Short mmCIF file of C-alpha atoms in Angstrom, two decimals:
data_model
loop_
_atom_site.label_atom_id
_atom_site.label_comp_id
_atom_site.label_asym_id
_atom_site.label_seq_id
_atom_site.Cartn_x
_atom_site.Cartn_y
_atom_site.Cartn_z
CA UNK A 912 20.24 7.15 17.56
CA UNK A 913 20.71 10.94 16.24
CA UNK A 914 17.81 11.60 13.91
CA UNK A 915 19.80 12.13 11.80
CA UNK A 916 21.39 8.85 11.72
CA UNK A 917 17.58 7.40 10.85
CA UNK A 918 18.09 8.01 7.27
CA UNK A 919 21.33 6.04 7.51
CA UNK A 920 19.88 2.99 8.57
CA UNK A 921 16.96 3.28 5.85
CA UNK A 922 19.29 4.44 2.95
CA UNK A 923 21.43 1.36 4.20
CA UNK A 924 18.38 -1.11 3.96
CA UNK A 925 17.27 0.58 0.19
CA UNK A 926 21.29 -0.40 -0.64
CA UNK A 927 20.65 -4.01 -0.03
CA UNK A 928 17.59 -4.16 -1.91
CA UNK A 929 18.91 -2.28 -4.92
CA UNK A 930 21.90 -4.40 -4.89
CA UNK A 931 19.74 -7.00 -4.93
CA UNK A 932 18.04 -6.03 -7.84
CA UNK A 933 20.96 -5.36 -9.88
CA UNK A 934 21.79 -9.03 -9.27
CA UNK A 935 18.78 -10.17 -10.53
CA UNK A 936 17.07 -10.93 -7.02
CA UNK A 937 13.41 -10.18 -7.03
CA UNK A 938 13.25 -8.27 -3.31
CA UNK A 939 10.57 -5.76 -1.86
CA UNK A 940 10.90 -4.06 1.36
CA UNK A 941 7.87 -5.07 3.64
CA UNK A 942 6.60 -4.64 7.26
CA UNK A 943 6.66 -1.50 9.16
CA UNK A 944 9.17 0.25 6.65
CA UNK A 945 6.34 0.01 3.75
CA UNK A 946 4.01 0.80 5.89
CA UNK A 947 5.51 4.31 6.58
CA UNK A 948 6.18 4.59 2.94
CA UNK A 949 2.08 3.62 2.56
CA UNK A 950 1.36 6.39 5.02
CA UNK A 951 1.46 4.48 8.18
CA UNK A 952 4.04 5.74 10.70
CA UNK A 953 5.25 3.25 13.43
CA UNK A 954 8.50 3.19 14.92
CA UNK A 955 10.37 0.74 13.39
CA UNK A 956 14.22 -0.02 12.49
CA UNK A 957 14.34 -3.92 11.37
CA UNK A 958 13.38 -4.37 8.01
CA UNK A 959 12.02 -7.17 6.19
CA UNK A 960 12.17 -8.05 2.92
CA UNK A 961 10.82 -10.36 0.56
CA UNK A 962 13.47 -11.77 -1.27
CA UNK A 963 13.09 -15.05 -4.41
CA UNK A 964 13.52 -18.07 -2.24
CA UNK A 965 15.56 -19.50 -5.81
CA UNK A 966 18.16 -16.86 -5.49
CA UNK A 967 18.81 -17.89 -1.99
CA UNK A 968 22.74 -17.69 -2.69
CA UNK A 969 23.11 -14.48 -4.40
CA UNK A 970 20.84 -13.39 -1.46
CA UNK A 971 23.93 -14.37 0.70
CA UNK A 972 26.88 -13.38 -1.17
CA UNK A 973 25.21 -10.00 -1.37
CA UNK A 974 24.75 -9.57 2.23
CA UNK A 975 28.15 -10.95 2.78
CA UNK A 976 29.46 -7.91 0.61
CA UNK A 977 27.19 -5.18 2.76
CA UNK A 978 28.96 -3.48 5.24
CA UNK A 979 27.28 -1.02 7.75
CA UNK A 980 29.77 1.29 10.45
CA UNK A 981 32.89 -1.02 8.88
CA UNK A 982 30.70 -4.25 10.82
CA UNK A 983 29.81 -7.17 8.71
CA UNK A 984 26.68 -9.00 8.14
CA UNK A 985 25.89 -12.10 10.75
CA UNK A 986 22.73 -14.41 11.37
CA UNK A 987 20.93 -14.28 14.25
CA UNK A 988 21.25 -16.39 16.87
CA UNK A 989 19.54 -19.87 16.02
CA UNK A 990 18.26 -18.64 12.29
CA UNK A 991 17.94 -21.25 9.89
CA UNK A 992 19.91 -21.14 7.30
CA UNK A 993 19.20 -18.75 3.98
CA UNK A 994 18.86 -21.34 2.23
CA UNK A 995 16.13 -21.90 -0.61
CA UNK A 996 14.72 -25.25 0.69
CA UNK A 997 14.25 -23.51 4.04
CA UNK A 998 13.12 -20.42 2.67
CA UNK A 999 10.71 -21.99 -0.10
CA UNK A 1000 8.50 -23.44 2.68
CA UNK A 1001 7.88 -20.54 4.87
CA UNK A 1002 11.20 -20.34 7.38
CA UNK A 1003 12.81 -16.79 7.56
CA UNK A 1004 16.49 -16.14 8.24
CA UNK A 1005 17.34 -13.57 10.62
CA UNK A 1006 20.33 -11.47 10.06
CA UNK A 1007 21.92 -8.08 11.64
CA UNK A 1008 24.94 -5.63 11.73
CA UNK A 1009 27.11 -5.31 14.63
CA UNK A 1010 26.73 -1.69 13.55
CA UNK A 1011 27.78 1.28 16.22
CA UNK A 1012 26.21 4.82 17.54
CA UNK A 1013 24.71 5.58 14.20
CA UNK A 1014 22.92 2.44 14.31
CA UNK A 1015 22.50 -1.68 14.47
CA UNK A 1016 20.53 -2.65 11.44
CA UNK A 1017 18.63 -5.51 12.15
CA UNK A 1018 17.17 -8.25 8.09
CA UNK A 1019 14.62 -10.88 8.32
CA UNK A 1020 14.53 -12.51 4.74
CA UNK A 1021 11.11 -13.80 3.75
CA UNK A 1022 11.08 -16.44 0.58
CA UNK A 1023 7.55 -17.34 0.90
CA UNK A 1024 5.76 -14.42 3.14
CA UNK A 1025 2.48 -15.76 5.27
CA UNK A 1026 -0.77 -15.49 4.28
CA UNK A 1027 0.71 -13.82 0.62
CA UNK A 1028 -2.03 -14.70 -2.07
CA UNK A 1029 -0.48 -13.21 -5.29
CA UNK A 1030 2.75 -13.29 -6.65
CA UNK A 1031 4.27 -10.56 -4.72
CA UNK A 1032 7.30 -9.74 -7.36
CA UNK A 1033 4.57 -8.70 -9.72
CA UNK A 1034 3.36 -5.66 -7.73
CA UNK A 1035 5.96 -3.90 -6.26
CA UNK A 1036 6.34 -0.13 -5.49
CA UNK A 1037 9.51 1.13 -5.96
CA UNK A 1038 11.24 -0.44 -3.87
CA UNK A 1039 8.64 -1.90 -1.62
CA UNK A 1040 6.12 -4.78 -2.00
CA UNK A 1041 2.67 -3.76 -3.13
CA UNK A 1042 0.18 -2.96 -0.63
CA UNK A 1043 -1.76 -5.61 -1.22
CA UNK A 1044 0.81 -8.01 -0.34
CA UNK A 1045 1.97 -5.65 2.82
CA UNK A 1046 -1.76 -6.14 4.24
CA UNK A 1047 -1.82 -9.65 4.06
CA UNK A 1048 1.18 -9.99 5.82
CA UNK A 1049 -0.40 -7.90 8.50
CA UNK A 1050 -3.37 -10.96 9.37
CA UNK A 1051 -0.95 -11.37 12.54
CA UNK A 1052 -1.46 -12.35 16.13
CA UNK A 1053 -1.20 -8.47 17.42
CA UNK A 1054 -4.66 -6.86 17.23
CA UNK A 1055 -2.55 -3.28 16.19
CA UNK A 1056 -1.59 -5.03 13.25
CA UNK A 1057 -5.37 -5.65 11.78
CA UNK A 1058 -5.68 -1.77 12.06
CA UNK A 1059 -2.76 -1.27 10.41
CA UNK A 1060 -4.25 -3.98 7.73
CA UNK A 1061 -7.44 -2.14 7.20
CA UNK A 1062 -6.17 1.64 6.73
CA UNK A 1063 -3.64 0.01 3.72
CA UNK A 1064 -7.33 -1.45 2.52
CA UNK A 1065 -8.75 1.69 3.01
CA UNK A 1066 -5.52 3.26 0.79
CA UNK A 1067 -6.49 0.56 -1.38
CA UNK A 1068 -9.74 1.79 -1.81
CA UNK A 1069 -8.52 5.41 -2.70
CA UNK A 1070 -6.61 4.28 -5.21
CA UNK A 1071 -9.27 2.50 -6.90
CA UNK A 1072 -7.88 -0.73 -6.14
CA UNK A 1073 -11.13 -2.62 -5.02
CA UNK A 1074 -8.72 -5.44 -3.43
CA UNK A 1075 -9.00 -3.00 -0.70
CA UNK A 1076 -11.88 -4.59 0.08
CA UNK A 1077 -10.16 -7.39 1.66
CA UNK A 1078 -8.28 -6.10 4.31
CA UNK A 1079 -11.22 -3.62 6.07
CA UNK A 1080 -11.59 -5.47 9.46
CA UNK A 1081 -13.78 -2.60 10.88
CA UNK A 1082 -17.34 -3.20 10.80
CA UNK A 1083 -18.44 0.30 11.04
CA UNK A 1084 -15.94 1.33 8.49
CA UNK A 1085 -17.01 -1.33 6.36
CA UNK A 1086 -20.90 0.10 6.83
CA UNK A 1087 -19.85 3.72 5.93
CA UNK A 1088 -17.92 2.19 2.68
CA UNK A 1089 -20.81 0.25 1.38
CA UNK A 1090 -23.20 3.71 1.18
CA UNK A 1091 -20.58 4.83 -1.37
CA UNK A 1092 -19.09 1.91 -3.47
CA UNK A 1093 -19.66 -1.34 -3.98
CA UNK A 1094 -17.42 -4.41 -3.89
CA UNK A 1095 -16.69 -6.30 -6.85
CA UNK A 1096 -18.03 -10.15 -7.09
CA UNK A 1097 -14.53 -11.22 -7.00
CA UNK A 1098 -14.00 -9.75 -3.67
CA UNK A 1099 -17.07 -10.76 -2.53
CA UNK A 1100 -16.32 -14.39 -3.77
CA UNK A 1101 -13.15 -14.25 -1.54
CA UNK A 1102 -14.40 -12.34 1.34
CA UNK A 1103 -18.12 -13.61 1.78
CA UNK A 1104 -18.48 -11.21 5.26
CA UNK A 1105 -18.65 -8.14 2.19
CA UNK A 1106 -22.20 -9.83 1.57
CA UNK A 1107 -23.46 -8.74 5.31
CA UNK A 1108 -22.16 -5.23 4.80
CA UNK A 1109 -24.04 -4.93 1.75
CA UNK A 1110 -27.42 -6.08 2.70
CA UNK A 1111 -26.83 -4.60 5.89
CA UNK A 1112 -26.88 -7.52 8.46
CA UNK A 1113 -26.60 -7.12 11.90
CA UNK A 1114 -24.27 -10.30 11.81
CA UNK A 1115 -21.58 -8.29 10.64
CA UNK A 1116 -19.59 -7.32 13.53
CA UNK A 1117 -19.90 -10.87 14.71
CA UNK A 1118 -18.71 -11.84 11.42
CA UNK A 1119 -15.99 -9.48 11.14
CA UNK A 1120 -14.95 -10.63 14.32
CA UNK A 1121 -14.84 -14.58 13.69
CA UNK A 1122 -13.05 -13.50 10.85
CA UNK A 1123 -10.04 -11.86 12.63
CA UNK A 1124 -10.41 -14.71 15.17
CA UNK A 1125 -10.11 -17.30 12.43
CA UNK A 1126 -7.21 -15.81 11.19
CA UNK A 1127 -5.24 -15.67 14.58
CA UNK A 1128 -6.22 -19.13 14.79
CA UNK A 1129 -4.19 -20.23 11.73
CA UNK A 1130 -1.44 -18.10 12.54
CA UNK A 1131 -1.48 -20.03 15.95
CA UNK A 1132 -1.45 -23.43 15.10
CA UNK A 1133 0.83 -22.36 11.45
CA UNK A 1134 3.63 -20.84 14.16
CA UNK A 1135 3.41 -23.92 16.67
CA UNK A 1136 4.26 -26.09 13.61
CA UNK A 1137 7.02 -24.25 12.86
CA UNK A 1138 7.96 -23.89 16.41
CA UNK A 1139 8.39 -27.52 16.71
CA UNK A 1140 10.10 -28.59 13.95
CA UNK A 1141 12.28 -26.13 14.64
CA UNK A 1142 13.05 -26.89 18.44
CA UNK A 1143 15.64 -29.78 17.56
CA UNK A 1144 17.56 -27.01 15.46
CA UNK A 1145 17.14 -24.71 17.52
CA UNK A 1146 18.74 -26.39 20.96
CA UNK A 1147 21.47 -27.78 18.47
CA UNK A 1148 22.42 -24.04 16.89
CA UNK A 1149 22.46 -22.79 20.63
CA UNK A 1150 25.52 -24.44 21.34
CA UNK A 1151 27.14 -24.54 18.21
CA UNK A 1152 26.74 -20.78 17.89
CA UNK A 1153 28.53 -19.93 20.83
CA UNK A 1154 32.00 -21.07 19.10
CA UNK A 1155 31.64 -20.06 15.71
CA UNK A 1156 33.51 -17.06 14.10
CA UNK A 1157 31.41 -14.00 13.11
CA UNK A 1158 32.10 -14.90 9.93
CA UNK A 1159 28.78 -14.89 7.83
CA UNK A 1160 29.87 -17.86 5.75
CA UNK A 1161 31.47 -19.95 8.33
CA UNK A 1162 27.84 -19.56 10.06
CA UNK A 1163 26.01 -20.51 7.77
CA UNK A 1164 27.71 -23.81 6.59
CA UNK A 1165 27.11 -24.26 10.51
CA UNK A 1166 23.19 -23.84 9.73
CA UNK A 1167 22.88 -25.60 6.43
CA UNK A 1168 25.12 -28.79 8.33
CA UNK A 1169 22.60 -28.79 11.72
CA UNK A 1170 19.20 -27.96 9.40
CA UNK A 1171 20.38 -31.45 6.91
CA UNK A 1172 20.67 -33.14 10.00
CA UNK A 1173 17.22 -31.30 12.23
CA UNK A 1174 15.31 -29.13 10.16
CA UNK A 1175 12.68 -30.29 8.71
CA UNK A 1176 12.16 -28.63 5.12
CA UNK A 1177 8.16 -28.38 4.54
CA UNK A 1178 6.93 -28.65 7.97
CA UNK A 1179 3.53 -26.89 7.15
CA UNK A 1180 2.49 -29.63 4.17
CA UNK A 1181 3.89 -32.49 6.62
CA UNK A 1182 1.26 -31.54 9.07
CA UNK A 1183 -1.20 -31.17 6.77
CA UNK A 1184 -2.16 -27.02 5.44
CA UNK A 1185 -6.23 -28.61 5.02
CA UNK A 1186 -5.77 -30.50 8.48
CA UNK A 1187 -4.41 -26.74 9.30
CA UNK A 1188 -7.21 -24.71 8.63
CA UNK A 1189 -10.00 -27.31 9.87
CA UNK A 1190 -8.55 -27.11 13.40
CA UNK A 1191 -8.48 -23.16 13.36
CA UNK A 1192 -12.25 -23.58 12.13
CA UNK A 1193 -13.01 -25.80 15.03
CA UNK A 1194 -11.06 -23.31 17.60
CA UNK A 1195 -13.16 -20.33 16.42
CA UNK A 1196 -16.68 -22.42 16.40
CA UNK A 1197 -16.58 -23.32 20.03
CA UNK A 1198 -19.80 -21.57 21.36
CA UNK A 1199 -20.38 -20.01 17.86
CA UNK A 1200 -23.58 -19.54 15.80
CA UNK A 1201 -22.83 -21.99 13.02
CA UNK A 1202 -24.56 -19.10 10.70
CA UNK A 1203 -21.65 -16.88 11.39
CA UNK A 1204 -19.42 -19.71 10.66
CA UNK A 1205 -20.50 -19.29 6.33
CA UNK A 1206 -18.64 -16.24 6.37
CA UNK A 1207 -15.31 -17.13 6.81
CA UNK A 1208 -13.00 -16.37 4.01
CA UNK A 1209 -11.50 -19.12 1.49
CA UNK A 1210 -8.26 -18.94 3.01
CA UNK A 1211 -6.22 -21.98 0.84
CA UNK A 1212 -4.73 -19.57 -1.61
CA UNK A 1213 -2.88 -17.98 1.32
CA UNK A 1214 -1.01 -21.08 1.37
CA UNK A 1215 -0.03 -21.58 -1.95
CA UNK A 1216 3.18 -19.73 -1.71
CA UNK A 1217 4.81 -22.12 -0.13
CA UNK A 1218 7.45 -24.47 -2.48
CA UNK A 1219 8.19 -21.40 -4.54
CA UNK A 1220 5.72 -21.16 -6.73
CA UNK A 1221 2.74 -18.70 -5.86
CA UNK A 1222 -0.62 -19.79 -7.36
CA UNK A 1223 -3.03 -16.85 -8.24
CA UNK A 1224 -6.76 -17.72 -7.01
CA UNK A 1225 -9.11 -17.59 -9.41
CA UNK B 1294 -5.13 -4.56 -10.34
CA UNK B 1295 -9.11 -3.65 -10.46
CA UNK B 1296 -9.46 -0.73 -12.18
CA UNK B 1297 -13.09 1.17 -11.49
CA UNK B 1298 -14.97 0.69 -14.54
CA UNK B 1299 -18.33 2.44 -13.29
CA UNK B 1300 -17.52 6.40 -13.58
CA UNK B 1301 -19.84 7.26 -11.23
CA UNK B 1302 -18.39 5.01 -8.46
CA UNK B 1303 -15.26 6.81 -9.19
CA UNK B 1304 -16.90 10.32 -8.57
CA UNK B 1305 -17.71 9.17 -5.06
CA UNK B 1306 -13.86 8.70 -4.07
CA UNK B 1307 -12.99 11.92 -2.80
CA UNK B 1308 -15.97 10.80 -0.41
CA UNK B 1309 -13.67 8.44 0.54
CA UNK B 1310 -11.00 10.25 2.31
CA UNK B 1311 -13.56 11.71 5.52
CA UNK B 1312 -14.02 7.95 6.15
CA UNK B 1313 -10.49 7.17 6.07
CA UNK B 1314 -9.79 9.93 8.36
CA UNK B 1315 -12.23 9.12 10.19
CA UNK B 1316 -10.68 5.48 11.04
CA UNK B 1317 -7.20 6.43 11.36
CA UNK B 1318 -8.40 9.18 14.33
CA UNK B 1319 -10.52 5.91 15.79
CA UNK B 1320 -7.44 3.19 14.89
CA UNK B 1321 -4.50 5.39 15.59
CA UNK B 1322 -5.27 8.48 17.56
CA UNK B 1323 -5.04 12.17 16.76
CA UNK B 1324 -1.95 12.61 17.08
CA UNK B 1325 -0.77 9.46 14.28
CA UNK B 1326 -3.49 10.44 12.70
CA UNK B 1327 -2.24 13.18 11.92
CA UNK B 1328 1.53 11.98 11.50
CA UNK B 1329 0.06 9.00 8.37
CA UNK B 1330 -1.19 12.03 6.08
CA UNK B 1331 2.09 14.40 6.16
CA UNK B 1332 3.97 14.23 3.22
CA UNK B 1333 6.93 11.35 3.03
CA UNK B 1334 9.45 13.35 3.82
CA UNK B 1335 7.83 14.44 7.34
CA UNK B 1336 6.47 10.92 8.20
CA UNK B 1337 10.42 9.66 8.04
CA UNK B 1338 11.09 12.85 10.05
CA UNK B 1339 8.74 11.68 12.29
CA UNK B 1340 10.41 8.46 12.55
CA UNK B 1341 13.78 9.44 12.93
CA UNK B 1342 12.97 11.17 16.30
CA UNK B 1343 10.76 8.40 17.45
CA UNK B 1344 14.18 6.09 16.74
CA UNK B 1345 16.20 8.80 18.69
CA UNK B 1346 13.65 8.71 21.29
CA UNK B 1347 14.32 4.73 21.62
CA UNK B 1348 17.61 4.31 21.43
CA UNK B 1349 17.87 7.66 24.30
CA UNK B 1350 15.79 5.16 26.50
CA UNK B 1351 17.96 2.02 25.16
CA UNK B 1352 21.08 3.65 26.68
CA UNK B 1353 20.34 3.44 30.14
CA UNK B 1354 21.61 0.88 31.95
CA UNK B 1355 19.62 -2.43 32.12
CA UNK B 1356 17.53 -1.45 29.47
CA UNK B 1357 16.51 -4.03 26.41
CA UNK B 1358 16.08 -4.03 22.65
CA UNK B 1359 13.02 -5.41 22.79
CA UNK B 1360 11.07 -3.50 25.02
CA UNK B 1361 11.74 -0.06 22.96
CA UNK B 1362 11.75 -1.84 19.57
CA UNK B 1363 8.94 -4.07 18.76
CA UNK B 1364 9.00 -6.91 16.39
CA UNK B 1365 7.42 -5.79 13.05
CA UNK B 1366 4.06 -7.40 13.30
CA UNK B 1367 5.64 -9.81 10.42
CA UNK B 1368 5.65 -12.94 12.31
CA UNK B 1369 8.00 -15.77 12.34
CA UNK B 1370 8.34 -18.55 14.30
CA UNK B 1371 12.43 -18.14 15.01
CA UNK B 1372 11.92 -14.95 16.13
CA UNK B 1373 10.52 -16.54 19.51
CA UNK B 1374 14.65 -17.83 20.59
CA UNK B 1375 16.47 -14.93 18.72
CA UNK B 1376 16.35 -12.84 20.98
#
């Protein structure tokens, strides 16, 4: 790609999300393209975006409309279908442009975003989710990501946003912070590891640890769930894939007639989200000090998104 | 949003910024480090040769997407058979 072809792409992904907008879709660019708008460069040319799970239609129509090089929008391989029962309960549909030298732009559509605590639509900047709801969405399964998590904290922080507090998964960071501010109760309420940075335990880089641990843990078990239910769909879109038109519409009839028949809509509350997080907290106690075990975080409200509605904690 | 309420907590935030430094060098090395506090406009500079960089790379023969352009760390379960 030319460099100067780079703005192309991103001017191209900022089109879809305005157009959004101006069809009364609540959307916010997330991932790796807010991040370099937060001040954290990685290379990076998908986007993903946070799109109403309700408006799952115009979400589709819209992309149908986008053109990019004179290509036309397709899914991905075996997506499930944008479709707001699918994308209400955590599934994302995967989309991209055929595209040509200037570039092949590549759309993952979130309707309920992991681990997202607040109701995202609320916070936005410009045309980006809030960084709030950009670090939770970094609790991942690649270690670079927690990094990532705890310099948008730290950004929090400057900002005087003391939600920043929850995404600093550095110990000694964390120890340096304390000597100058001070959490507030709420954040301590929700992150109880803040309490050992405070008083100054030596627990808390174990703590800190089993916390990033923990996470991983859900993510682990939350993607196996998914995994499966999606495995029947998956096979099944395989093969019907291979002789359907790149026609965005045609596919996704395709998708919404295999997921009626395979998908399964709310595969997370089928298996259980408190059966969930009790197995991660029995993968990270294995060999653990039970003590460090009281610091894990609350983590239910990071599942309330899911059905649509998001749930603030208290 | 919390707003600080204490003023004298708020006096200590340009205290902040060495410690946020600080990390990035640790997190991200010097180099990043450097690259996360440009202005906007330099950071997506940045990017755009990094992207030039990759897709140089993705034109030679037998090379993939996906080992020049990682998956945002936003995960997703499909992602695992797309591609």
């Amino acid at each position: 790609m030319d460099p100067g072809n780079s703005e192309i792409l991103d001017q191209f992904y900022a089109a879809i999300t305005l157009r959004l907008r101006d069809s009364d879709v609540p959307s916010a660019i997330t991932g790796g393209l807010a991040c370099v708008e937060f001040g954290l460069v990685q290379h990076t040319e998908d986007c993903d975006l946070i799109c109403a799970a309700n408006r799952a239609d115009t979400v589709l129509r819209v992309l149908s409309e986008m053109s990019f090089a004179n290509t036309r929008c397709q899914y991905r391989k075996t997506s499930p279908p944008l479709d707001a029962r699918w994308l209400a309960h955590g599934y994302t549909a995967h989309f991209f442009w055929p595209g040509d030298a200037t570039g092949r732009p590549y759309l993952d559509i979130f309707g309920a975003p992991p681990r997202v605590s607040t109701a995202w639509e609320k916070e936005t900047a410009g045309l980006f989710a809030g960084m709030h709801t950009v670090a939770e969405m970094k609790r991942t399964n690649r270690r670079k990501d927690w990094d990532q998590a705890t310099a948008l904290g730290l950004a929090m922080l400057e900002k005087q946003d003391s939600r920043g507090w929850l995404h600093i998964f550095d110990a000694n960071t964390l120890r340096l912070l304390v000597k100058k501010l001070a959490p507030e109760p709420a954040e301590i309420l929700r992150r109880p590891v803040l309490e050992l940075a405070i008083n100054g335990s030596p627990l808390l880089d174990r703590a800190v640890q089993t916390e990033v641990e923990f996470w991983m843990r859900l993510n682990e078990i939350r993607l196996r769930i998914y995994q499966e239910s999606h495995s029947a769909y998956g096979r099944a879109m395989q093969a019907a894939s291979k002789n359907l038109a790149p026609d965005l519409y045609v596919q996704h009839q395709s998708r919404v007639d295999c997921a009626n028949q395979l998908l399964p809509v709310d595969p997370l509350h089928d298996y259980g989200v408190s059966r969930l997080i009790a197995e991660a907290k029995a993968m990270v106690a294995i060999g653990l000090d039970p003590l460090v075990l009281q610091y894990l975080p609350p983590v239910e409200p990071h599942f309330n998104n899911l059905g649509g509605v998001t749930h603030e904690p208290n | 949003m919390n707003p600080i309420k204490n003023q004298a907590q708020a006096a200590l935030y340009p205290e902040l910024h060495e410690i946020v430094v600080e990390f990035h060098r640790r997190a991200f090395g010097e180099e990043m480090a450097r690259v996360n506090f440009l202005p906007l406009a330099e950071r997506k500079a940045y990017l755009a040769r990094l992207r030039a960089r990759a897709a140089q790379r993705l034109s030679h023969p037998g090379a993939q997407r996906s080992q020049f352009v990682a998956r945002d760390g936003v995960d997703s379960a499909a992602l695992d058979y797309s591609d």
